[in-house]
mmCIF file of C-alpha atoms (C1' of nucleotides) in Angstrom:
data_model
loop_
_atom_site.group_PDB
_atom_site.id
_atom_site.type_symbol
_atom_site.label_atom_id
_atom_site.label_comp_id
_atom_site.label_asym_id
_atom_site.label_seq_id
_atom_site.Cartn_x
_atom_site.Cartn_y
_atom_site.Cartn_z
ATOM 1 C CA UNK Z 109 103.331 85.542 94.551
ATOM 2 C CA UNK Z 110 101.457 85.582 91.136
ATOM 3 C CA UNK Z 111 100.369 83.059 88.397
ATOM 4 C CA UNK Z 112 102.911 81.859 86.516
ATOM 5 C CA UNK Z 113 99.883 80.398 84.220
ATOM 6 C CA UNK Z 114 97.250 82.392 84.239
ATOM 7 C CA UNK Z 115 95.615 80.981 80.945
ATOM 8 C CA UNK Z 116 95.059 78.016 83.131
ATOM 9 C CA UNK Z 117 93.082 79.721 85.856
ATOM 10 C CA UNK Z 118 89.860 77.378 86.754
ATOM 11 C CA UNK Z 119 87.214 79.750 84.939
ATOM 12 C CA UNK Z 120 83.430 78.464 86.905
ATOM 13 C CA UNK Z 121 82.188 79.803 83.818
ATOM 14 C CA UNK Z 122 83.166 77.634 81.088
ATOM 15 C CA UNK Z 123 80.896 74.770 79.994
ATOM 16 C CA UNK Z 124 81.463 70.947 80.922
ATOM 17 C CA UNK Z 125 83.115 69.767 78.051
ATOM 18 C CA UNK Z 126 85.739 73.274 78.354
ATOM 19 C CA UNK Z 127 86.612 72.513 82.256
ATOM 20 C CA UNK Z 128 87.583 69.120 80.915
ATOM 21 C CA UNK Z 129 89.744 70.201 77.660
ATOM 22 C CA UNK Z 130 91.630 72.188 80.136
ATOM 23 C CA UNK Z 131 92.219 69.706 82.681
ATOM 24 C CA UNK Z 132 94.036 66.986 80.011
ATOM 25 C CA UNK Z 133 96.107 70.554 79.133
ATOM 26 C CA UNK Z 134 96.864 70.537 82.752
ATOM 27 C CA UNK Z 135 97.510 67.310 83.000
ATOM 28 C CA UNK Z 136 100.651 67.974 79.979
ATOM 29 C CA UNK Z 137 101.659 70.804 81.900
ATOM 30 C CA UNK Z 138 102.396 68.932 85.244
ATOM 31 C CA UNK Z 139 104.994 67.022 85.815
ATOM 32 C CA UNK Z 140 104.034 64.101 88.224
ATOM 33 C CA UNK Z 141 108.125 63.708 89.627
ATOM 34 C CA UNK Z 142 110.175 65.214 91.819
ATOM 35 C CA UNK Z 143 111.250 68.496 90.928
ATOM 36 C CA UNK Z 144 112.430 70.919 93.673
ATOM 37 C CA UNK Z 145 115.069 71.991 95.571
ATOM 38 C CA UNK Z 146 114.067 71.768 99.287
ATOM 39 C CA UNK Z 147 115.504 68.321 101.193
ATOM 40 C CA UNK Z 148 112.152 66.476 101.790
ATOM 41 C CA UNK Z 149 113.658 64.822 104.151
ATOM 42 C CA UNK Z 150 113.516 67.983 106.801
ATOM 43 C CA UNK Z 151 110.107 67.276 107.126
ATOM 44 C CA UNK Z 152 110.941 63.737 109.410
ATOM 45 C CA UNK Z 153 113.659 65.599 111.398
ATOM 46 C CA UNK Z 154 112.114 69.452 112.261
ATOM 47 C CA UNK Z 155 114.865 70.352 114.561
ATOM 48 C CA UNK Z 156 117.733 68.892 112.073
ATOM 49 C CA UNK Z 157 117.832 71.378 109.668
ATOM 50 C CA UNK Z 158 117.838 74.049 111.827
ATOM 51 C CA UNK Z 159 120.824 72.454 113.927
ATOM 52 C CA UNK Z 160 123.024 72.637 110.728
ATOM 53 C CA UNK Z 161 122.069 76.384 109.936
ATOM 54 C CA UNK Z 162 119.545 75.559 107.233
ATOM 55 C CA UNK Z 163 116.647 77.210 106.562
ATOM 56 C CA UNK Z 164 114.088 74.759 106.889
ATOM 57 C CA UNK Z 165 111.476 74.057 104.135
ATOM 58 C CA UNK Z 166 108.052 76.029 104.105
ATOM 59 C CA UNK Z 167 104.929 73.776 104.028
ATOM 60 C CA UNK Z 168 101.571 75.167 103.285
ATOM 61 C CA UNK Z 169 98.415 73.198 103.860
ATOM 62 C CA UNK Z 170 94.997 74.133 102.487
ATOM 63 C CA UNK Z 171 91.640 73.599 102.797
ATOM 64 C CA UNK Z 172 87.908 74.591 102.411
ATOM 65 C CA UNK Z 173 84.705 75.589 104.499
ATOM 66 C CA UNK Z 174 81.686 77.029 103.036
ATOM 67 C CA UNK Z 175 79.021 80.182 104.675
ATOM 68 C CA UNK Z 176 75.148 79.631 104.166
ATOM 69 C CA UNK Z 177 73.305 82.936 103.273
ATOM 70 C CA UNK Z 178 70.121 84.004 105.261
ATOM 71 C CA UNK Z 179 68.140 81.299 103.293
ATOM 72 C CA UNK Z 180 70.699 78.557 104.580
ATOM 73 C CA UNK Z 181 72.115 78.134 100.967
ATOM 74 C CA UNK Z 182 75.658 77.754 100.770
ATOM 75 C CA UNK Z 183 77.100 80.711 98.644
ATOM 76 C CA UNK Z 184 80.391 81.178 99.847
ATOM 77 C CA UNK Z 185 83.326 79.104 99.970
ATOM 78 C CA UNK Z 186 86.197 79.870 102.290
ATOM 79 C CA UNK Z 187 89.450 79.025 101.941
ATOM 80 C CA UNK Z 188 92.543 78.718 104.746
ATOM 81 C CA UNK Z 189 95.970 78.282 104.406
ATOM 82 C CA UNK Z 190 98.325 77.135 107.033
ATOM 83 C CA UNK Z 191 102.093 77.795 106.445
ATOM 84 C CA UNK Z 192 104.623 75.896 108.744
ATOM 85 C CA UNK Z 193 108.238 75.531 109.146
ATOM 86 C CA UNK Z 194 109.481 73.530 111.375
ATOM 87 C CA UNK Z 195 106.867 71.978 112.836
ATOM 88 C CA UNK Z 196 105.622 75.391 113.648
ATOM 89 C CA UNK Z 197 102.685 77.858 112.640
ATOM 90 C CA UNK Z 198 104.296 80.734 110.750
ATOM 91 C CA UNK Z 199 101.309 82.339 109.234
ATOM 92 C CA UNK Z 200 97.389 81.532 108.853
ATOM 93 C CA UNK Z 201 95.035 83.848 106.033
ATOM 94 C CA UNK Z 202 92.029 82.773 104.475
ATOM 95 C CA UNK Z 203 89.980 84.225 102.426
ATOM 96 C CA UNK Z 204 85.708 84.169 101.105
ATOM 97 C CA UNK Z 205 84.799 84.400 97.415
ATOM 98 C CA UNK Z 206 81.297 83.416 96.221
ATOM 99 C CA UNK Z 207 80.657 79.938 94.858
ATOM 100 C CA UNK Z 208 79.581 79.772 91.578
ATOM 101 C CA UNK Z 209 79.137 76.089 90.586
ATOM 102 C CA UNK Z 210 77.890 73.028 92.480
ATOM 103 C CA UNK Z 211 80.203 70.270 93.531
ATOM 104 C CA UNK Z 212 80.743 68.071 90.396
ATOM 105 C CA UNK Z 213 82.810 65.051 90.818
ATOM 106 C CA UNK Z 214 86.297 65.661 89.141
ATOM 107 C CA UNK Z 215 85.371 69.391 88.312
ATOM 108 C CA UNK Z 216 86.559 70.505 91.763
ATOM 109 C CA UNK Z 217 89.120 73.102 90.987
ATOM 110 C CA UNK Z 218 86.164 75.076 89.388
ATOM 111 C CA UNK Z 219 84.075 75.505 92.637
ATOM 112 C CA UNK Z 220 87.145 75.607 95.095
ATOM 113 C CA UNK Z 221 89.736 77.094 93.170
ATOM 114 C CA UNK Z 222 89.052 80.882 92.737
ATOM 115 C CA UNK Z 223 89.014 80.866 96.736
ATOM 116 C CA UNK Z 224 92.631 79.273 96.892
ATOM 117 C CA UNK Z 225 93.941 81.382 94.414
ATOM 118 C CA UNK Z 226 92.337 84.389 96.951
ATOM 119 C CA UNK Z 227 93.956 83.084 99.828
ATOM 120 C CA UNK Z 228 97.192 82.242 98.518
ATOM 121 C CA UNK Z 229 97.440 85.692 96.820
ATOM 122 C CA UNK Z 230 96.665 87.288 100.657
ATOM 123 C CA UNK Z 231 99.809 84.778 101.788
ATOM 124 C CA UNK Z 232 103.159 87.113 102.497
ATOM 125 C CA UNK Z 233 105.180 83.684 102.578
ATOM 126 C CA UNK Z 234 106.016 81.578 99.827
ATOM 127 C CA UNK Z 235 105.811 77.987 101.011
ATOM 128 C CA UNK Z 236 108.229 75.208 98.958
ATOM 129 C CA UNK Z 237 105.194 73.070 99.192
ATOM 130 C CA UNK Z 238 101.635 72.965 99.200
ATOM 131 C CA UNK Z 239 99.212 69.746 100.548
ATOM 132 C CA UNK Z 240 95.383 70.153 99.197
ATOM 133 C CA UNK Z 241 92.528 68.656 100.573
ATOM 134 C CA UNK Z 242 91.462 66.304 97.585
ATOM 135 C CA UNK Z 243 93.334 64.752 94.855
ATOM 136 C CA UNK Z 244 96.322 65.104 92.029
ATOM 137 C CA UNK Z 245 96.811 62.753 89.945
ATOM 138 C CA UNK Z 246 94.174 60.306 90.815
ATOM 139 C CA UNK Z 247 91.523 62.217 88.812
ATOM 140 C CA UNK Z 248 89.757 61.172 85.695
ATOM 141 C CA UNK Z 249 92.023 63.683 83.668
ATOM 142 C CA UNK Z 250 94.965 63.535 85.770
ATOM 143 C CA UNK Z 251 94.503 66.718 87.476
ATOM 144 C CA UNK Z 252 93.016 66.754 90.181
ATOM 145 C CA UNK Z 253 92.447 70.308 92.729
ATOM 146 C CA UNK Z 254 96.040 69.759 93.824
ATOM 147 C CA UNK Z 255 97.375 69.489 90.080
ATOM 148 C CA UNK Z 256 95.488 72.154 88.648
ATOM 149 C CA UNK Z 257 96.415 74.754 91.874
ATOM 150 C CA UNK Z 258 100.306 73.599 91.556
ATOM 151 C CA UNK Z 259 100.468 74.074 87.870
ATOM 152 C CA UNK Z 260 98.695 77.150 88.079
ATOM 153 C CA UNK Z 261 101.595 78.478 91.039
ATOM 154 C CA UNK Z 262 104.087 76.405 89.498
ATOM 155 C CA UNK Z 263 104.535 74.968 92.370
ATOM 156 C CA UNK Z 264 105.244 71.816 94.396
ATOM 157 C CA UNK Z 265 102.147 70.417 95.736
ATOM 158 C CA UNK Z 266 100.711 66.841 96.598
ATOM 159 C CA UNK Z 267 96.528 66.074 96.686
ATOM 160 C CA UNK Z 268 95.507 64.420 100.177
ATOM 161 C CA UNK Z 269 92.096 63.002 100.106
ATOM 162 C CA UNK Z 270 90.013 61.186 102.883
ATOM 163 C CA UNK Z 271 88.244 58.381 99.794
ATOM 164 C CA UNK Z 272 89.290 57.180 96.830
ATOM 165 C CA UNK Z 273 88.168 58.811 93.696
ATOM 166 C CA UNK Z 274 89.154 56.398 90.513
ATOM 167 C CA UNK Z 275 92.141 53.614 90.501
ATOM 168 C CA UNK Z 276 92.453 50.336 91.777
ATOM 169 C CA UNK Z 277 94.255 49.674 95.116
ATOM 170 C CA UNK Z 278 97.607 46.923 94.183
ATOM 171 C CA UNK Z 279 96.501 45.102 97.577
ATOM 172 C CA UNK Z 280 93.942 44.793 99.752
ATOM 173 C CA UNK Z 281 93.879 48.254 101.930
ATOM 174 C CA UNK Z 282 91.769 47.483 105.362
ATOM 175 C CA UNK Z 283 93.559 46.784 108.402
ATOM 176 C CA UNK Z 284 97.194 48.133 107.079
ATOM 177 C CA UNK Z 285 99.121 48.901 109.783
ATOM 178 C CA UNK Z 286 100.201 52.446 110.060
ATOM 179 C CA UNK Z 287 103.255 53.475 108.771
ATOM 180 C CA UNK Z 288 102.236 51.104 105.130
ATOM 181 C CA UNK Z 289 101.690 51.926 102.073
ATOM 182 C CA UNK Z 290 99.833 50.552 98.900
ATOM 183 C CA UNK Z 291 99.727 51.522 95.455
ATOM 184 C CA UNK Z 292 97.158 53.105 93.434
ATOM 185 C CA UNK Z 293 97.109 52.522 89.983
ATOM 186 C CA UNK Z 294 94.881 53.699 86.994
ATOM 187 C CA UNK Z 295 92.104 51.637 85.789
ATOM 188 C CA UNK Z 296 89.620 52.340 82.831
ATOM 189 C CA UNK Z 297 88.264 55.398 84.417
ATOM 190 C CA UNK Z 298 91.298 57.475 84.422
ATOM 191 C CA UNK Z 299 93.181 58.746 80.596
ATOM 192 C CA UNK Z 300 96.499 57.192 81.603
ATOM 193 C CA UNK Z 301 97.780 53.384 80.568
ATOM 194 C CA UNK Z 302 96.280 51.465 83.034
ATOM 195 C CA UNK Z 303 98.602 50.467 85.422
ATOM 196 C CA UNK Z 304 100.139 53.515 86.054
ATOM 197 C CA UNK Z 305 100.977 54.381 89.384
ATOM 198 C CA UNK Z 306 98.777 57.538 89.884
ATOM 199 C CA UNK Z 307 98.960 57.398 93.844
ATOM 200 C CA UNK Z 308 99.425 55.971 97.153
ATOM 201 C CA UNK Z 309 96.867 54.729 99.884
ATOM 202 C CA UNK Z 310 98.701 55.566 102.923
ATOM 203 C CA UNK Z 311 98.102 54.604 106.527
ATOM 204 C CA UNK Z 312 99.332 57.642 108.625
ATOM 205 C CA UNK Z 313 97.179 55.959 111.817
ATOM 206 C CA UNK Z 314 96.104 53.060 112.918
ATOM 207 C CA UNK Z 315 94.849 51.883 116.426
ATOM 208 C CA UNK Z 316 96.442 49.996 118.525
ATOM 209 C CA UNK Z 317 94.670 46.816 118.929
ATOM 210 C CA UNK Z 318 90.767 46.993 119.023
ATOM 211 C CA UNK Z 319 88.691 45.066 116.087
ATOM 212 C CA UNK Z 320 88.599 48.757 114.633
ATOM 213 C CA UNK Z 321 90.152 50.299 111.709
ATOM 214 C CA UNK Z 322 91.222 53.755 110.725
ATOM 215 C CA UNK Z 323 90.923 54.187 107.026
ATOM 216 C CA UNK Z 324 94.244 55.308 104.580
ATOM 217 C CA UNK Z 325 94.618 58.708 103.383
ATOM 218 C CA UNK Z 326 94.790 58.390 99.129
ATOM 219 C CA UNK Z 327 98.021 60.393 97.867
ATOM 220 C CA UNK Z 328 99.257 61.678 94.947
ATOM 221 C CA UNK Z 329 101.237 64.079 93.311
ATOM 222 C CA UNK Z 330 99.558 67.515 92.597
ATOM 223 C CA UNK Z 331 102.565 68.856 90.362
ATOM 224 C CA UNK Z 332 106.769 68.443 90.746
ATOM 225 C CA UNK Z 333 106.386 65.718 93.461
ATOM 226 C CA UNK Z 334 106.545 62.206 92.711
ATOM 227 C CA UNK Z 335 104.071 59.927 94.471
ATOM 228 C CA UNK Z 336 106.878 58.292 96.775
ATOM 229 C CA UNK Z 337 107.487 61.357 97.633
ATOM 230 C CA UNK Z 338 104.638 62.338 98.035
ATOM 231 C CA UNK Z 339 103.854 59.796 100.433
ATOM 232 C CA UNK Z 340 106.727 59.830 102.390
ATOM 233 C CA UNK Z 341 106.138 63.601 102.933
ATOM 234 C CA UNK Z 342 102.408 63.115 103.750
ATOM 235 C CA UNK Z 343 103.361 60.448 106.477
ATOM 236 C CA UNK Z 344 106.528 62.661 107.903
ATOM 237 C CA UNK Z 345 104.054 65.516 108.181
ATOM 238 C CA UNK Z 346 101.856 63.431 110.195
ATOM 239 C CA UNK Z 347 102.024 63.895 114.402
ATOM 240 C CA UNK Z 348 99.396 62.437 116.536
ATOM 241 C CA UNK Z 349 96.167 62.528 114.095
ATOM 242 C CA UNK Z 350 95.331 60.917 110.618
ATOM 243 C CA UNK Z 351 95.548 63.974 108.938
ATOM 244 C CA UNK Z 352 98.964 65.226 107.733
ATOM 245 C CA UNK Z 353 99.643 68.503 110.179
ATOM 246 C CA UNK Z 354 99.444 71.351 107.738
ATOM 247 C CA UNK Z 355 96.032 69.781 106.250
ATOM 248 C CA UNK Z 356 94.620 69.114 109.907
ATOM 249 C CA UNK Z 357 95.127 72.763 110.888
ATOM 250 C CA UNK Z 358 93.778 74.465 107.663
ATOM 251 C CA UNK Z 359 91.104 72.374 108.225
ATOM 252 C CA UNK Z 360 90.718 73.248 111.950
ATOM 253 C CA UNK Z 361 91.376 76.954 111.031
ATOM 254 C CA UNK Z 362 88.566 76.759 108.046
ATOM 255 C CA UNK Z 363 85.910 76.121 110.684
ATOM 256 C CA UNK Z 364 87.315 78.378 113.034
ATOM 257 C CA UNK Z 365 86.868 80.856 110.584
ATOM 258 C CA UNK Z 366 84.109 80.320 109.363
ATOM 259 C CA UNK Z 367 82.227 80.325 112.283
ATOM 260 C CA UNK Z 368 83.852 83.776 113.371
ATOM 261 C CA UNK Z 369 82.791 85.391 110.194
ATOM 262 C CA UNK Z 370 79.173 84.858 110.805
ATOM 263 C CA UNK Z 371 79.093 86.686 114.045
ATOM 264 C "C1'" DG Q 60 70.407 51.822 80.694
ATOM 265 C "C1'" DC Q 61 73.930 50.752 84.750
ATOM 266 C "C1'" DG Q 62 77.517 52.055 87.851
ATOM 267 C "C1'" DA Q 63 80.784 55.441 90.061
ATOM 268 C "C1'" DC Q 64 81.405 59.737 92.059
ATOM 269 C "C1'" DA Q 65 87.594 64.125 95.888
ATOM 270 C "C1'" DG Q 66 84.903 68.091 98.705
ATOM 271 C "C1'" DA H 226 81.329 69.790 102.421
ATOM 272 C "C1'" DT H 227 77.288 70.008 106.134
ATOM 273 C "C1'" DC H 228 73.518 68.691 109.868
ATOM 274 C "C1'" DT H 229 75.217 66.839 115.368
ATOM 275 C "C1'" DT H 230 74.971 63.701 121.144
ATOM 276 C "C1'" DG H 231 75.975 60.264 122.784
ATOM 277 C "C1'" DT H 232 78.672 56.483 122.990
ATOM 278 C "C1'" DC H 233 81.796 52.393 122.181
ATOM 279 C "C1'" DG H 234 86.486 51.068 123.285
ATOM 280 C "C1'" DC H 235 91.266 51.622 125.001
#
DNA sequence: GCGACAG
DNA sequence: ATCTTGTCGC
Protein backbone atom coordinates (compact mmCIF):
# COMPACT_ATOMS: atom_id res chain seq x y z
CA UNK A 1 0.00 0.00 0.00
CA UNK A 2 1.52 3.53 -0.62
CA UNK A 3 0.28 7.16 -1.23
CA UNK A 4 -1.09 7.67 -4.28
CA UNK A 5 -0.88 11.58 -3.18
CA UNK A 6 1.74 12.19 -1.27
CA UNK A 7 1.84 16.08 -1.88
CA UNK A 8 -1.28 15.93 0.15
CA UNK A 9 0.16 14.29 3.22
CA UNK A 10 -1.23 16.28 6.51
CA UNK A 11 2.23 18.11 7.27
CA UNK A 12 1.70 19.19 11.56
CA UNK A 13 4.13 21.62 10.53
CA UNK A 14 2.57 23.99 8.27
CA UNK A 15 0.95 27.16 9.63
CA UNK A 16 -2.96 27.69 10.08
CA UNK A 17 -3.78 29.41 7.13
CA UNK A 18 -1.47 26.38 4.95
CA UNK A 19 -3.47 23.31 6.72
CA UNK A 20 -6.51 25.13 5.43
CA UNK A 21 -5.33 25.97 1.64
CA UNK A 22 -4.75 22.32 1.51
CA UNK A 23 -7.88 21.10 2.82
CA UNK A 24 -10.21 23.19 -0.01
CA UNK A 25 -7.35 21.31 -2.48
CA UNK A 26 -8.57 18.22 -0.86
CA UNK A 27 -11.78 18.98 -0.94
CA UNK A 28 -11.34 19.27 -5.31
CA UNK A 29 -9.57 16.18 -5.17
CA UNK A 30 -12.40 14.04 -3.54
CA UNK A 31 -15.10 12.98 -5.07
CA UNK A 32 -18.11 12.86 -2.59
CA UNK A 33 -20.11 9.78 -4.90
CA UNK A 34 -19.94 6.45 -5.30
CA UNK A 35 -17.04 5.23 -6.97
CA UNK A 36 -15.92 1.59 -6.43
CA UNK A 37 -16.26 -1.66 -7.43
CA UNK A 38 -17.15 -3.80 -4.35
CA UNK A 39 -21.25 -4.62 -4.01
CA UNK A 40 -22.06 -2.53 -0.85
CA UNK A 41 -24.66 -4.44 -0.45
CA UNK A 42 -22.44 -7.59 1.02
CA UNK A 43 -22.12 -5.72 3.95
CA UNK A 44 -26.22 -6.46 5.00
CA UNK A 45 -25.88 -10.14 3.93
CA UNK A 46 -22.12 -11.48 5.34
CA UNK A 47 -22.76 -15.03 4.51
CA UNK A 48 -24.31 -14.14 0.86
CA UNK A 49 -21.43 -13.39 -0.91
CA UNK A 50 -19.57 -16.06 0.18
CA UNK A 51 -22.50 -18.59 -0.74
CA UNK A 52 -22.16 -17.47 -4.45
CA UNK A 53 -18.24 -17.86 -4.50
CA UNK A 54 -17.49 -14.16 -4.11
CA UNK A 55 -14.91 -12.77 -2.38
CA UNK A 56 -16.45 -10.66 0.04
CA UNK A 57 -15.55 -6.93 0.46
CA UNK A 58 -12.69 -5.85 2.96
CA UNK A 59 -13.76 -3.22 5.56
CA UNK A 60 -11.26 -1.42 7.63
CA UNK A 61 -12.24 0.63 10.63
CA UNK A 62 -9.97 3.11 12.39
CA UNK A 63 -9.51 4.89 15.26
CA UNK A 64 -7.35 6.79 17.87
CA UNK A 65 -6.01 6.56 21.58
CA UNK A 66 -3.37 8.69 22.94
CA UNK A 67 -0.11 7.65 25.76
CA UNK A 68 0.72 10.33 28.54
CA UNK A 69 4.54 10.66 29.16
CA UNK A 70 5.97 10.47 32.78
CA UNK A 71 4.63 14.07 33.37
CA UNK A 72 0.99 12.83 32.38
CA UNK A 73 1.14 14.93 29.09
CA UNK A 74 -0.25 13.33 26.22
CA UNK A 75 2.57 12.96 23.53
CA UNK A 76 1.67 10.11 21.64
CA UNK A 77 -1.16 9.27 19.59
CA UNK A 78 -1.97 5.70 18.69
CA UNK A 79 -3.65 4.55 15.99
CA UNK A 80 -5.63 0.92 15.31
CA UNK A 81 -6.99 -0.49 12.45
CA UNK A 82 -9.46 -3.25 12.30
CA UNK A 83 -9.86 -5.10 8.93
CA UNK A 84 -12.99 -7.41 8.51
CA UNK A 85 -14.54 -9.51 5.95
CA UNK A 86 -17.35 -11.04 6.51
CA UNK A 87 -18.35 -10.10 9.59
CA UNK A 88 -15.07 -11.40 10.78
CA UNK A 89 -11.64 -10.05 12.25
CA UNK A 90 -9.01 -10.65 9.58
CA UNK A 91 -6.22 -8.56 10.86
CA UNK A 92 -5.64 -5.85 13.78
CA UNK A 93 -2.05 -3.41 13.70
CA UNK A 94 -1.69 -0.21 15.20
CA UNK A 95 0.81 1.83 15.43
CA UNK A 96 2.43 5.13 17.98
CA UNK A 97 3.90 8.27 16.41
CA UNK A 98 4.40 11.43 18.52
CA UNK A 99 1.78 14.17 18.48
CA UNK A 100 2.84 17.26 17.33
CA UNK A 101 -0.13 19.70 17.39
CA UNK A 102 -3.04 20.18 19.79
CA UNK A 103 -6.56 19.25 18.86
CA UNK A 104 -7.89 22.17 16.70
CA UNK A 105 -11.40 21.95 15.60
CA UNK A 106 -11.47 21.08 11.78
CA UNK A 107 -7.56 20.71 11.68
CA UNK A 108 -7.83 17.06 12.76
CA UNK A 109 -6.04 15.23 10.05
CA UNK A 110 -2.90 17.22 11.22
CA UNK A 111 -2.73 15.76 14.82
CA UNK A 112 -4.24 12.24 13.90
CA UNK A 113 -3.16 11.69 10.56
CA UNK A 114 0.62 10.87 10.51
CA UNK A 115 -0.44 7.92 12.99
CA UNK A 116 -3.05 6.50 10.38
CA UNK A 117 -0.87 6.80 7.65
CA UNK A 118 1.69 4.57 10.21
CA UNK A 119 -0.76 2.09 10.81
CA UNK A 120 -2.18 1.66 7.54
CA UNK A 121 1.35 1.41 6.01
CA UNK A 122 2.02 -1.66 8.83
CA UNK A 123 -1.54 -3.19 7.27
CA UNK A 124 -0.63 -6.44 4.87
CA UNK A 125 -4.41 -6.22 3.63
CA UNK A 126 -5.85 -3.79 1.47
CA UNK A 127 -9.39 -3.13 2.66
CA UNK A 128 -12.12 -1.79 -0.26
CA UNK A 129 -13.20 0.51 2.45
CA UNK A 130 -12.20 2.46 5.26
CA UNK A 131 -14.76 4.04 8.27
CA UNK A 132 -12.85 6.94 10.41
CA UNK A 133 -13.70 8.04 13.63
CA UNK A 134 -14.72 11.77 12.84
CA UNK A 135 -15.99 13.42 9.83
CA UNK A 136 -15.84 13.77 5.72
CA UNK A 137 -17.58 16.00 4.26
CA UNK A 138 -19.23 17.74 7.07
CA UNK A 139 -16.14 19.89 7.77
CA UNK A 140 -15.72 23.57 7.33
CA UNK A 141 -13.58 22.87 4.09
CA UNK A 142 -15.18 19.78 3.08
CA UNK A 143 -12.59 17.50 4.22
CA UNK A 144 -12.82 16.27 7.04
CA UNK A 145 -10.08 13.26 8.74
CA UNK A 146 -11.98 10.74 6.64
CA UNK A 147 -11.64 12.91 3.32
CA UNK A 148 -8.24 13.93 3.70
CA UNK A 149 -7.01 10.00 4.72
CA UNK A 150 -9.18 8.61 1.57
CA UNK A 151 -7.81 11.07 -0.86
CA UNK A 152 -4.51 10.64 0.40
CA UNK A 153 -4.98 6.36 -0.18
CA UNK A 154 -7.23 6.99 -2.90
CA UNK A 155 -9.45 5.19 -1.37
CA UNK A 156 -13.08 4.55 -0.42
CA UNK A 157 -13.77 5.78 2.96
CA UNK A 158 -16.82 7.33 4.92
CA UNK A 159 -16.25 9.81 8.33
CA UNK A 160 -18.38 8.42 11.41
CA UNK A 161 -18.61 10.87 14.17
CA UNK A 162 -20.36 10.65 17.66
CA UNK A 163 -21.56 15.01 17.40
CA UNK A 164 -22.19 17.13 14.87
CA UNK A 165 -19.52 19.42 13.69
CA UNK A 166 -21.18 22.22 11.17
CA UNK A 167 -24.64 21.73 9.06
CA UNK A 168 -28.07 21.92 9.87
CA UNK A 169 -30.12 18.73 10.56
CA UNK A 170 -33.41 18.72 7.59
CA UNK A 171 -35.64 17.51 10.70
CA UNK A 172 -35.71 17.39 14.07
CA UNK A 173 -33.11 14.43 15.15
CA UNK A 174 -34.08 13.31 18.98
CA UNK A 175 -36.08 10.37 19.50
CA UNK A 176 -35.62 8.87 15.72
CA UNK A 177 -36.23 5.51 15.79
CA UNK A 178 -33.40 3.32 14.81
CA UNK A 179 -33.05 2.23 11.53
CA UNK A 180 -33.94 6.43 10.30
CA UNK A 181 -32.20 8.67 8.79
CA UNK A 182 -32.04 12.57 8.42
CA UNK A 183 -30.20 14.80 6.31
CA UNK A 184 -27.43 17.06 6.95
CA UNK A 185 -27.02 19.88 4.93
CA UNK A 186 -24.47 22.83 4.75
CA UNK A 187 -25.17 26.04 6.37
CA UNK A 188 -22.98 29.30 6.44
CA UNK A 189 -20.19 27.63 8.22
CA UNK A 190 -19.23 25.17 5.66
CA UNK A 191 -17.63 26.50 1.73
CA UNK A 192 -20.34 24.59 -0.13
CA UNK A 193 -23.93 26.18 -1.44
CA UNK A 194 -25.88 25.92 1.41
CA UNK A 195 -28.15 23.29 1.14
CA UNK A 196 -26.00 20.78 0.06
CA UNK A 197 -26.36 17.51 1.36
CA UNK A 198 -22.93 17.06 3.13
CA UNK A 199 -24.17 14.08 5.42
CA UNK A 200 -26.50 11.93 7.21
CA UNK A 201 -27.57 11.77 11.00
CA UNK A 202 -28.18 8.19 11.35
CA UNK A 203 -29.84 6.21 14.11
CA UNK A 204 -28.00 2.78 14.17
CA UNK A 205 -29.73 2.23 17.96
CA UNK A 206 -32.34 3.15 19.73
CA UNK A 207 -33.96 1.68 22.96
CA UNK A 208 -36.73 0.01 23.16
CA UNK A 209 -39.20 1.93 25.07
CA UNK A 210 -37.86 3.88 28.18
CA UNK A 211 -38.20 7.95 28.18
CA UNK A 212 -34.41 7.61 27.04
CA UNK A 213 -32.70 8.34 23.90
CA UNK A 214 -29.61 7.12 22.16
CA UNK A 215 -28.14 9.86 20.09
CA UNK A 216 -27.49 9.45 15.88
CA UNK A 217 -24.18 8.79 14.57
CA UNK A 218 -23.39 11.99 11.85
CA UNK A 219 -22.22 10.39 8.37
CA UNK A 220 -20.65 11.39 5.50
CA UNK A 221 -18.63 10.59 2.73
CA UNK A 222 -14.78 10.66 3.32
CA UNK A 223 -13.89 10.17 -0.53
CA UNK A 224 -15.66 7.79 -3.56
CA UNK A 225 -18.76 7.06 -1.36
CA UNK A 226 -21.81 8.93 -1.65
CA UNK A 227 -23.60 9.86 1.57
CA UNK A 228 -26.57 7.29 0.92
CA UNK A 229 -24.19 5.10 0.70
CA UNK A 230 -22.52 5.94 3.10
CA UNK A 231 -25.24 5.59 5.41
CA UNK A 232 -26.62 2.58 4.35
CA UNK A 233 -23.14 0.99 4.82
CA UNK A 234 -22.65 2.58 8.29
CA UNK A 235 -26.11 1.10 9.44
CA UNK A 236 -25.44 -2.54 7.64
CA UNK A 237 -22.15 -2.56 9.51
CA UNK A 238 -23.91 -2.05 12.65
CA UNK A 239 -24.66 -5.45 15.05
CA UNK A 240 -25.75 -5.05 18.55
CA UNK A 241 -24.02 -1.53 19.58
CA UNK A 242 -24.31 2.14 18.25
CA UNK A 243 -21.14 2.06 16.79
CA UNK A 244 -20.72 0.62 13.26
CA UNK A 245 -18.59 -2.86 13.94
CA UNK A 246 -15.28 -2.08 12.36
CA UNK A 247 -15.27 1.49 14.26
CA UNK A 248 -16.41 -0.21 17.67
CA UNK A 249 -13.50 -2.66 17.55
CA UNK A 250 -10.67 -0.22 16.49
CA UNK A 251 -11.91 1.63 19.12
CA UNK A 252 -11.98 -1.28 21.63
CA UNK A 253 -8.55 -2.42 20.23
CA UNK A 254 -7.07 1.38 20.62
CA UNK A 255 -7.54 1.10 24.38
CA UNK A 256 -6.54 -2.30 24.52
CA UNK A 257 -3.48 -1.23 23.16
CA UNK A 258 -2.80 1.38 24.63
CA UNK A 259 -2.99 0.21 27.89
CA UNK A 260 -0.63 -2.84 26.99
CA UNK A 261 2.02 -0.55 25.73
CA UNK A 262 2.48 1.15 29.00
CA UNK A 263 3.31 -1.95 30.89
C1' DG B 1 -16.97 41.40 20.27
C1' DC B 2 -20.11 36.92 20.08
C1' DG B 3 -20.85 32.17 19.05
C1' DA B 4 -19.35 27.43 17.55
C1' DC B 5 -16.15 23.89 17.92
C1' DA B 6 -15.07 15.98 15.02
C1' DG B 7 -11.37 13.75 18.52
C1' DA C 1 -9.71 12.22 23.46
C1' DT C 2 -9.26 11.54 28.89
C1' DC C 3 -10.29 11.31 34.26
C1' DT C 4 -13.97 7.05 36.45
C1' DT C 5 -18.30 4.13 40.45
C1' DG C 6 -22.19 3.74 40.96
C1' DT C 7 -26.53 3.65 39.30
C1' DC C 8 -31.01 4.20 36.70
C1' DG C 9 -33.96 1.39 33.81
C1' DC C 10 -35.38 -2.67 31.06
Amino acid sequence: MSHPRPDLVPDPDLSRAEMETLQREIASVAVFEDDFAFDPDAFSNPLESAATGTEPPVVAGVDQSFLTNEDGDQDRALSAVVAMQGGEVIERIHAVTPLEIPYIPGLLSFREGGPILAALEALSVDPDLFLFDGNGRIHFREAGIATHMGVVRDVPSIGVAKSLLCGTPQEDIDELPAGSRVPIEANSRVDAPDGTRIGYAVQTRQYDSPNRYINPLYVSSGHRVGPETAADVAHDLTSSYKLPEPVRLADQYADEAKKSSSR
